mmCIF file of C-alpha atoms in Angstrom:
data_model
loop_
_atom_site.group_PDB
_atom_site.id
_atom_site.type_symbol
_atom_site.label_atom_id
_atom_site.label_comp_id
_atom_site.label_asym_id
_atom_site.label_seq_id
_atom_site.Cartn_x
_atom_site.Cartn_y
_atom_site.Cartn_z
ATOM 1 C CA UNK A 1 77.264 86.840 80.217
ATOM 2 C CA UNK A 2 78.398 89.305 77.591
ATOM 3 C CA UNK A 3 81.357 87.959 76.171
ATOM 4 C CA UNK A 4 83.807 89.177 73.133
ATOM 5 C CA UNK A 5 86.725 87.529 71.475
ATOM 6 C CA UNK A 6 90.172 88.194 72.038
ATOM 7 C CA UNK A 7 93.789 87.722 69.950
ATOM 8 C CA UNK A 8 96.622 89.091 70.849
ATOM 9 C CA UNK A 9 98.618 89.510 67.527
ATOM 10 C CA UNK A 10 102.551 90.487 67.023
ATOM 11 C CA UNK A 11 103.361 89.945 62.900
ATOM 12 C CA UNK A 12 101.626 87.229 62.298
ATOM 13 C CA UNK A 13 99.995 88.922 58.824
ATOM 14 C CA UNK A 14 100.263 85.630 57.663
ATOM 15 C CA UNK A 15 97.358 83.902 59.516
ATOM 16 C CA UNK A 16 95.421 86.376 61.132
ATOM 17 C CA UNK A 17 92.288 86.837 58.150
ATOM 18 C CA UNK A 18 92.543 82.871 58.297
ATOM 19 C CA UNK A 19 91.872 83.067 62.023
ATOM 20 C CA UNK A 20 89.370 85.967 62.305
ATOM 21 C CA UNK A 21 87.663 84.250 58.924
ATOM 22 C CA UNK A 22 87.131 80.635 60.901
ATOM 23 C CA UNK A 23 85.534 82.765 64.138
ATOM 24 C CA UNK A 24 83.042 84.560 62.079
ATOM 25 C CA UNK A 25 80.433 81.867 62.335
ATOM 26 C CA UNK A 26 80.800 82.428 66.281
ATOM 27 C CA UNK A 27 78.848 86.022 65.896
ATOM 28 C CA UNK A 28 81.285 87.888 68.708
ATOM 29 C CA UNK A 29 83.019 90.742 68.326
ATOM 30 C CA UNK A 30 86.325 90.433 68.272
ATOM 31 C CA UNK A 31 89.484 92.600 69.721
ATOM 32 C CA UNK A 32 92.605 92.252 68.309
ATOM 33 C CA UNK A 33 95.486 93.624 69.993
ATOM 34 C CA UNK A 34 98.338 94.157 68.181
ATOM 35 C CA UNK A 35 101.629 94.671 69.965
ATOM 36 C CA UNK A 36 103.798 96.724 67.318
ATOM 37 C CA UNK A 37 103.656 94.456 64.527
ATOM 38 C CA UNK A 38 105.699 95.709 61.388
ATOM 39 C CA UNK A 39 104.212 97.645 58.657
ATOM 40 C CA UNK A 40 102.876 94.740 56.385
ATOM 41 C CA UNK A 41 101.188 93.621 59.152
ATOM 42 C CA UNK A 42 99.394 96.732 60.479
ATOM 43 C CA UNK A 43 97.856 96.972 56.854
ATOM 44 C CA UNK A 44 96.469 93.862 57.002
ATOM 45 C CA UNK A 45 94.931 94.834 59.969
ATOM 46 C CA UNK A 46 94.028 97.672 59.343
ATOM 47 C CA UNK A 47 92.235 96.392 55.889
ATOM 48 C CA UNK A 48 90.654 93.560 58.391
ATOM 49 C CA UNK A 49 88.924 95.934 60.322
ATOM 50 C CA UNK A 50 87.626 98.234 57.243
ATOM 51 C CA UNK A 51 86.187 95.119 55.577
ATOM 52 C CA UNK A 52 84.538 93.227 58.824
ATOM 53 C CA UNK A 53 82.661 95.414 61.335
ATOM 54 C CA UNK A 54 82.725 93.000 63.880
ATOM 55 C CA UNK A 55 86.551 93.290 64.258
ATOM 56 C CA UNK A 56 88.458 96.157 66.059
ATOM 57 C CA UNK A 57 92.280 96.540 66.239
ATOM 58 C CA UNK A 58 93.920 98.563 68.957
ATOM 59 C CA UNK A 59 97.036 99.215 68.086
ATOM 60 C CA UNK A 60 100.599 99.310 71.212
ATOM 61 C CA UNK A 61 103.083 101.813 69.774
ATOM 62 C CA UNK A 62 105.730 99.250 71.208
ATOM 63 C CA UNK A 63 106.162 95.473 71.085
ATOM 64 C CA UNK A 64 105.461 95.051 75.109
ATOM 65 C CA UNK A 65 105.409 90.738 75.245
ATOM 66 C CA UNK A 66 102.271 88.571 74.790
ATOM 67 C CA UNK A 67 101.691 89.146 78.622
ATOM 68 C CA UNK A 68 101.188 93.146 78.147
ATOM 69 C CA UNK A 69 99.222 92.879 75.026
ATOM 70 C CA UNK A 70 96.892 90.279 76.107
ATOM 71 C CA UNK A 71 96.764 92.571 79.729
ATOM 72 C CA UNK A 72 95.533 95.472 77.220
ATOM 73 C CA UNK A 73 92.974 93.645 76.024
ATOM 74 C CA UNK A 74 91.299 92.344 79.213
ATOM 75 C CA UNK A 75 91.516 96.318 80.491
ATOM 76 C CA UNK A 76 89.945 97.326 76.947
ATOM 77 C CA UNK A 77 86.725 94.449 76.941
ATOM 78 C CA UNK A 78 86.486 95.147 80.516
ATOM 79 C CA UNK A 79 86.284 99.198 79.858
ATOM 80 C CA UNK A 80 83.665 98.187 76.870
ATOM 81 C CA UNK A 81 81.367 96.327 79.103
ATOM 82 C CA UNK A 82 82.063 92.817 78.204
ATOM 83 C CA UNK A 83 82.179 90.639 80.920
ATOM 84 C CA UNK A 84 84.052 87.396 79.323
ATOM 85 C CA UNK A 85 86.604 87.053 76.802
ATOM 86 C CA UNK A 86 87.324 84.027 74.887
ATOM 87 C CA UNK A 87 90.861 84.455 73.819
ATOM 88 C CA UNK A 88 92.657 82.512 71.091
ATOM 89 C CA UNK A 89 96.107 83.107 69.626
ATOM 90 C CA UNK A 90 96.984 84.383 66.272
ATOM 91 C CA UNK A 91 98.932 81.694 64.360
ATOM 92 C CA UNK A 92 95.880 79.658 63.475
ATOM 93 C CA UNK A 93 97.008 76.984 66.114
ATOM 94 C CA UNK A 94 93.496 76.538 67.504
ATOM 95 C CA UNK A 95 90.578 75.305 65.927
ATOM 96 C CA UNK A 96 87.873 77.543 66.011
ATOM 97 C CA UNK A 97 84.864 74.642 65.672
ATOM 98 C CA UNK A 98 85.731 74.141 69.250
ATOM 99 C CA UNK A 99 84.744 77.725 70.235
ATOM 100 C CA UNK A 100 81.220 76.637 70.794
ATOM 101 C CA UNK A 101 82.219 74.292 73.503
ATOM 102 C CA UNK A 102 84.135 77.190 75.064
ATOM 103 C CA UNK A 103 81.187 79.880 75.082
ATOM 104 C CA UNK A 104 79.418 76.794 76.639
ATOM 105 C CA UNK A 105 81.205 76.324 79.662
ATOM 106 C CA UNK A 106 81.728 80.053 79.865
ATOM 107 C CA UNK A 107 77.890 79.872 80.019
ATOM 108 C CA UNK A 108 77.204 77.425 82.471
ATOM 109 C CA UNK A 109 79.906 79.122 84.680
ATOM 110 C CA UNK A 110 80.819 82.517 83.797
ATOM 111 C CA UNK A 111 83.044 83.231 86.860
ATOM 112 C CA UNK A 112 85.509 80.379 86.038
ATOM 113 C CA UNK A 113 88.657 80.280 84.113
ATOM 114 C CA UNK A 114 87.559 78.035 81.133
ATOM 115 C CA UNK A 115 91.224 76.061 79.547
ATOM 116 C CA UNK A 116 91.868 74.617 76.743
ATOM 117 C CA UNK A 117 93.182 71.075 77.206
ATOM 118 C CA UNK A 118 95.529 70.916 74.361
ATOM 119 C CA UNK A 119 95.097 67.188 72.275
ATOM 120 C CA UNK A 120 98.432 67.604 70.118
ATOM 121 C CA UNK A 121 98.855 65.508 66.663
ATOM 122 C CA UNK A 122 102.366 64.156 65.171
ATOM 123 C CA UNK A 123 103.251 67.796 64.275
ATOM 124 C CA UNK A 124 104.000 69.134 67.908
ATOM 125 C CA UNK A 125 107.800 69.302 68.458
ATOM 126 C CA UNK A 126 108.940 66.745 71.168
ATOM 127 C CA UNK A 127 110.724 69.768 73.422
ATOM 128 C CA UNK A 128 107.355 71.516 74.107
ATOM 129 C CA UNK A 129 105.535 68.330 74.709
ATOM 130 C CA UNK A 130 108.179 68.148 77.223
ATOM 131 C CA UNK A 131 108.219 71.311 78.371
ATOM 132 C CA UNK A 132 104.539 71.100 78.767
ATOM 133 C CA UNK A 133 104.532 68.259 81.377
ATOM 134 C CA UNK A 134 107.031 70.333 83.075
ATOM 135 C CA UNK A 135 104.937 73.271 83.320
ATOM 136 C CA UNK A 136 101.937 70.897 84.361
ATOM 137 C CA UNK A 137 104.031 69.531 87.082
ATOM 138 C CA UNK A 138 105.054 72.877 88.546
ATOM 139 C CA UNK A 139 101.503 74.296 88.804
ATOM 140 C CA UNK A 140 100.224 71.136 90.730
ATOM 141 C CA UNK A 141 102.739 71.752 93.087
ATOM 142 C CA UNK A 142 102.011 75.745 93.238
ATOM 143 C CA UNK A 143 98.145 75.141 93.593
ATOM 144 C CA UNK A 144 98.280 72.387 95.472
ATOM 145 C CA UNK A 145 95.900 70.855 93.182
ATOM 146 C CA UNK A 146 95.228 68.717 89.694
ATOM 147 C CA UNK A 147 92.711 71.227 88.725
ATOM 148 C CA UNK A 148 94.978 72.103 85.880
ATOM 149 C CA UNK A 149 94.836 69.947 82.658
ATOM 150 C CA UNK A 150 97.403 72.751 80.808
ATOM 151 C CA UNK A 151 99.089 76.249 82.134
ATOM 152 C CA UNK A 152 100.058 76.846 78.785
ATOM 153 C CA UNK A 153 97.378 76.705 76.207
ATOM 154 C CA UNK A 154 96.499 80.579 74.591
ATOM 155 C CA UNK A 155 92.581 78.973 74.444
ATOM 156 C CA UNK A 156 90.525 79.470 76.572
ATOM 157 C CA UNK A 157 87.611 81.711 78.647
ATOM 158 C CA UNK A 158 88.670 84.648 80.401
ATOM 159 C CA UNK A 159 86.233 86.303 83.415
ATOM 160 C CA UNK A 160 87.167 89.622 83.192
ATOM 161 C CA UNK A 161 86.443 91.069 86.570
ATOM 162 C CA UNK A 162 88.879 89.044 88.472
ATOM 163 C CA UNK A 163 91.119 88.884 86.059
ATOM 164 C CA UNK A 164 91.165 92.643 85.788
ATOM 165 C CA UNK A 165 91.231 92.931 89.218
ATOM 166 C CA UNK A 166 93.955 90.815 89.769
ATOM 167 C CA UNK A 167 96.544 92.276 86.993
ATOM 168 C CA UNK A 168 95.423 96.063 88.423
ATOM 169 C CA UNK A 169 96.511 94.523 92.122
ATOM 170 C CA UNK A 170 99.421 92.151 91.247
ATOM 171 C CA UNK A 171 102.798 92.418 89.295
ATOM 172 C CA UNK A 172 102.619 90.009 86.510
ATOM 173 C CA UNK A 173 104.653 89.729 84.087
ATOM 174 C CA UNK A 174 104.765 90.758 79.833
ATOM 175 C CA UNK A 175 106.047 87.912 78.370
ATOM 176 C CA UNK A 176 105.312 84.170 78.327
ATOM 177 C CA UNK A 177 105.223 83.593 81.351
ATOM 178 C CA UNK A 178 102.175 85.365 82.057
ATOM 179 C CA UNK A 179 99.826 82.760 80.814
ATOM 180 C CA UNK A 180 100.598 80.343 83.588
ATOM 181 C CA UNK A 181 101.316 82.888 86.126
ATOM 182 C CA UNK A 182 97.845 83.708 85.277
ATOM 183 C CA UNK A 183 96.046 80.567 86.121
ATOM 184 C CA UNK A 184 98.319 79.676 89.321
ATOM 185 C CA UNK A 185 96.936 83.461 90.641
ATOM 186 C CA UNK A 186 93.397 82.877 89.888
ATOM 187 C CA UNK A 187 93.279 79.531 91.521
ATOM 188 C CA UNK A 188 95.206 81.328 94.558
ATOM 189 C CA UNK A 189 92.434 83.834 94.408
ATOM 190 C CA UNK A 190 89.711 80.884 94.860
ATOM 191 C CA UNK A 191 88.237 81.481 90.701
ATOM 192 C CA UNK A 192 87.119 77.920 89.500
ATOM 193 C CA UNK A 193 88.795 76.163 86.728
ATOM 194 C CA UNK A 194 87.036 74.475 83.847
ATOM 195 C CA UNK A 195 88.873 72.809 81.019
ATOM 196 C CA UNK A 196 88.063 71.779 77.476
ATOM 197 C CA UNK A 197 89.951 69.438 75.195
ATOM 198 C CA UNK A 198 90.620 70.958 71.834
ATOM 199 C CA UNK A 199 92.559 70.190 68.908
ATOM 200 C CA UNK A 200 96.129 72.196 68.323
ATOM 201 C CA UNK A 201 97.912 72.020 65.650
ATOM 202 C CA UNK A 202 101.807 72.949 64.843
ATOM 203 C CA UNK A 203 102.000 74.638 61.060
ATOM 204 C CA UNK A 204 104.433 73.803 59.287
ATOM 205 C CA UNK A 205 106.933 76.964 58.425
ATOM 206 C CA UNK A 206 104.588 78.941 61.114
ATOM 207 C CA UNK A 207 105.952 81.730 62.869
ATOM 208 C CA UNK A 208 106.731 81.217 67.028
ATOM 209 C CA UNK A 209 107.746 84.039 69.055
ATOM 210 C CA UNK A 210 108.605 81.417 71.879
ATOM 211 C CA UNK A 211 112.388 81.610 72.701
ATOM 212 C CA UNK A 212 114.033 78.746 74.182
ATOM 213 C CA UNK A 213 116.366 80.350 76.416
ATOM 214 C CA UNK A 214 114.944 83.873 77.313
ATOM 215 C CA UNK A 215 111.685 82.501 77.620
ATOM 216 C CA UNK A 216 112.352 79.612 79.763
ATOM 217 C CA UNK A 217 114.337 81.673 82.254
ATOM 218 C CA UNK A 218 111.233 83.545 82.409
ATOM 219 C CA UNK A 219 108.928 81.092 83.263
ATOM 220 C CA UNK A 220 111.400 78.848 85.458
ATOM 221 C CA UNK A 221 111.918 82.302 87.690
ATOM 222 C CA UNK A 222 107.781 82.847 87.863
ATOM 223 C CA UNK A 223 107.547 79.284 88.767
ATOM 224 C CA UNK A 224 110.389 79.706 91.714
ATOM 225 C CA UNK A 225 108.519 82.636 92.513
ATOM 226 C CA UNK A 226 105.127 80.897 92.943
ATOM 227 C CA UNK A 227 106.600 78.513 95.120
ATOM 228 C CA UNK A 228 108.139 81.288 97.346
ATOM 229 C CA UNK A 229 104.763 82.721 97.806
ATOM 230 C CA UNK A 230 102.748 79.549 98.475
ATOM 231 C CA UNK A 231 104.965 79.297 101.643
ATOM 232 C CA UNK A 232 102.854 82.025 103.761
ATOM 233 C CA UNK A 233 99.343 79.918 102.494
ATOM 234 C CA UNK A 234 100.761 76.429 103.712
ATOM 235 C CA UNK A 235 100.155 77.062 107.694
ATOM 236 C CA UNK A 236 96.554 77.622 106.727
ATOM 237 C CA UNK A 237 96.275 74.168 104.339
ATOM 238 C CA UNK A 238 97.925 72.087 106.920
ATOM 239 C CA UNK A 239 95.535 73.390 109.898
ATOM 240 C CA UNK A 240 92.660 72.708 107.789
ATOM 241 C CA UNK A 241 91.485 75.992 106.663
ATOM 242 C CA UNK A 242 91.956 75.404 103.252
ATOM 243 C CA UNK A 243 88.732 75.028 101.342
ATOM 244 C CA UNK A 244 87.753 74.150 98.015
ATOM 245 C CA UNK A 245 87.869 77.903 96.825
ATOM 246 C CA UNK A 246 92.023 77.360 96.792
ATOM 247 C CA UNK A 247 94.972 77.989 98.125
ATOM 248 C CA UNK A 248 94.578 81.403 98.534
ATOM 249 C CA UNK A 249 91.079 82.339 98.798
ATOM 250 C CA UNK A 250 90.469 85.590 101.074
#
């Protein structure tokens, strides 16, 4: 396994050193893929990469959505020769001691999608607790399967070849709803699932580019849309071809 780290980054100047500071200890390279952030933020990017070799930024002329940058960044580790990405967000969220447990898994397994299985303190907002359960719900049904702890979390191990494979053979979408879509098409396409418990954390003042209403249109259409096409898999489950490998292993 040749793995790299991964953030997808749109203005958050604020926390990024903080978050590529705590990885440092983890000895990866790291990608960071920033999706059009404003000007303050490109400098301290750009002043990130000068000062730590380990770090490269590659810049999208145009904020595309967290589902296009992050889709840049599997194509650009891929292109490099990595063969794993463990990909964090950039609001300082996750806690970086837990990447070790990660690289771990990604280890024992490399051709599995490693999760993070988020354990939330007093300072996550009620509404995405709830919308979280929600989301959990929904990819059961789509997969057919508990093998999801969390569709949502931004932590966790990425095996680049099928997930390459799959966004250069699939449409998937830009925004936030690409992290679950994601994970229900990878199980479809028979890749194991792993998942880790790690610590999140809500900052207070910290700066979400999750909208209520846009964003949960997106997701509730990619969820009616995952149900559409488990429809042509179910004559196979209910005659007992299904195995193990998932819903829709070929």
């Amino acid at each position: 396994m040749k793995p790299c780290l991964l953030i997808p980054n749109f203005d958050h100047g604020a926390e990024i050193v903080g978050v590529i500071d705590s990885l440092e200890f983890v000895g990866l390279p790291c990608l960071i893929v920033d999706d059009g952030s404003g000007p303050e933020t490109r400098a301290i990017l750009d002043e990130l990469a000068r000062s730590r070799t380990w770090v490269d930024v590659h810049r999208r002329p145009h904020n595309g959505g967290r589902g296009a940058a992050l889709k840049t960044g599997y194509r650009i580790a891929r292109e490099r020769g990595f063969t794993n990405a463990l990909q964090l967000d950039a609001d300082g969220q996750h806690d970086a001691a837990d990447a070790p447990r990660f690289l771990a898994e990604m280890e024992r397994e490399p051709e599995a999608l490693v999760l993070g299985a988020p354990q939330f303190d007093e300072t996550a907002p009620k509404s995405r607790l709830y919308g979280r359960q929600l989301s959990r719900g929904m990819v059961w049904l789509i997969t057919l399967s508990f093998d999801v702890t969390d569709p949502l979390c931004g932590f966790r191990g990425i095996p680049l070849a099928a997930t390459v494979d799959l966004i250069d053979s699939v449409a998937t979408g830009d925004h936030m709803e690409f992290d679950p879509q994601l994970v229900i098409r990878l199980h479809w396409a028979g890749v194991p699932v792993r998942n880790v418990p790690t610590r999140v954390v809500y900052r207070s003042g910290g700066l979400s580019h999750f909208d209520g209403l846009r964003d949960n249109t997106r997701l509730t259409a990619m969820y009616t849309r995952s149900l559409v096409g488990l429809l042509p898999r179910l004559p196979k489950i209910l005659a007992g071809g299904w195995s193990r490998k998932g819903v829709g292993a070929r």
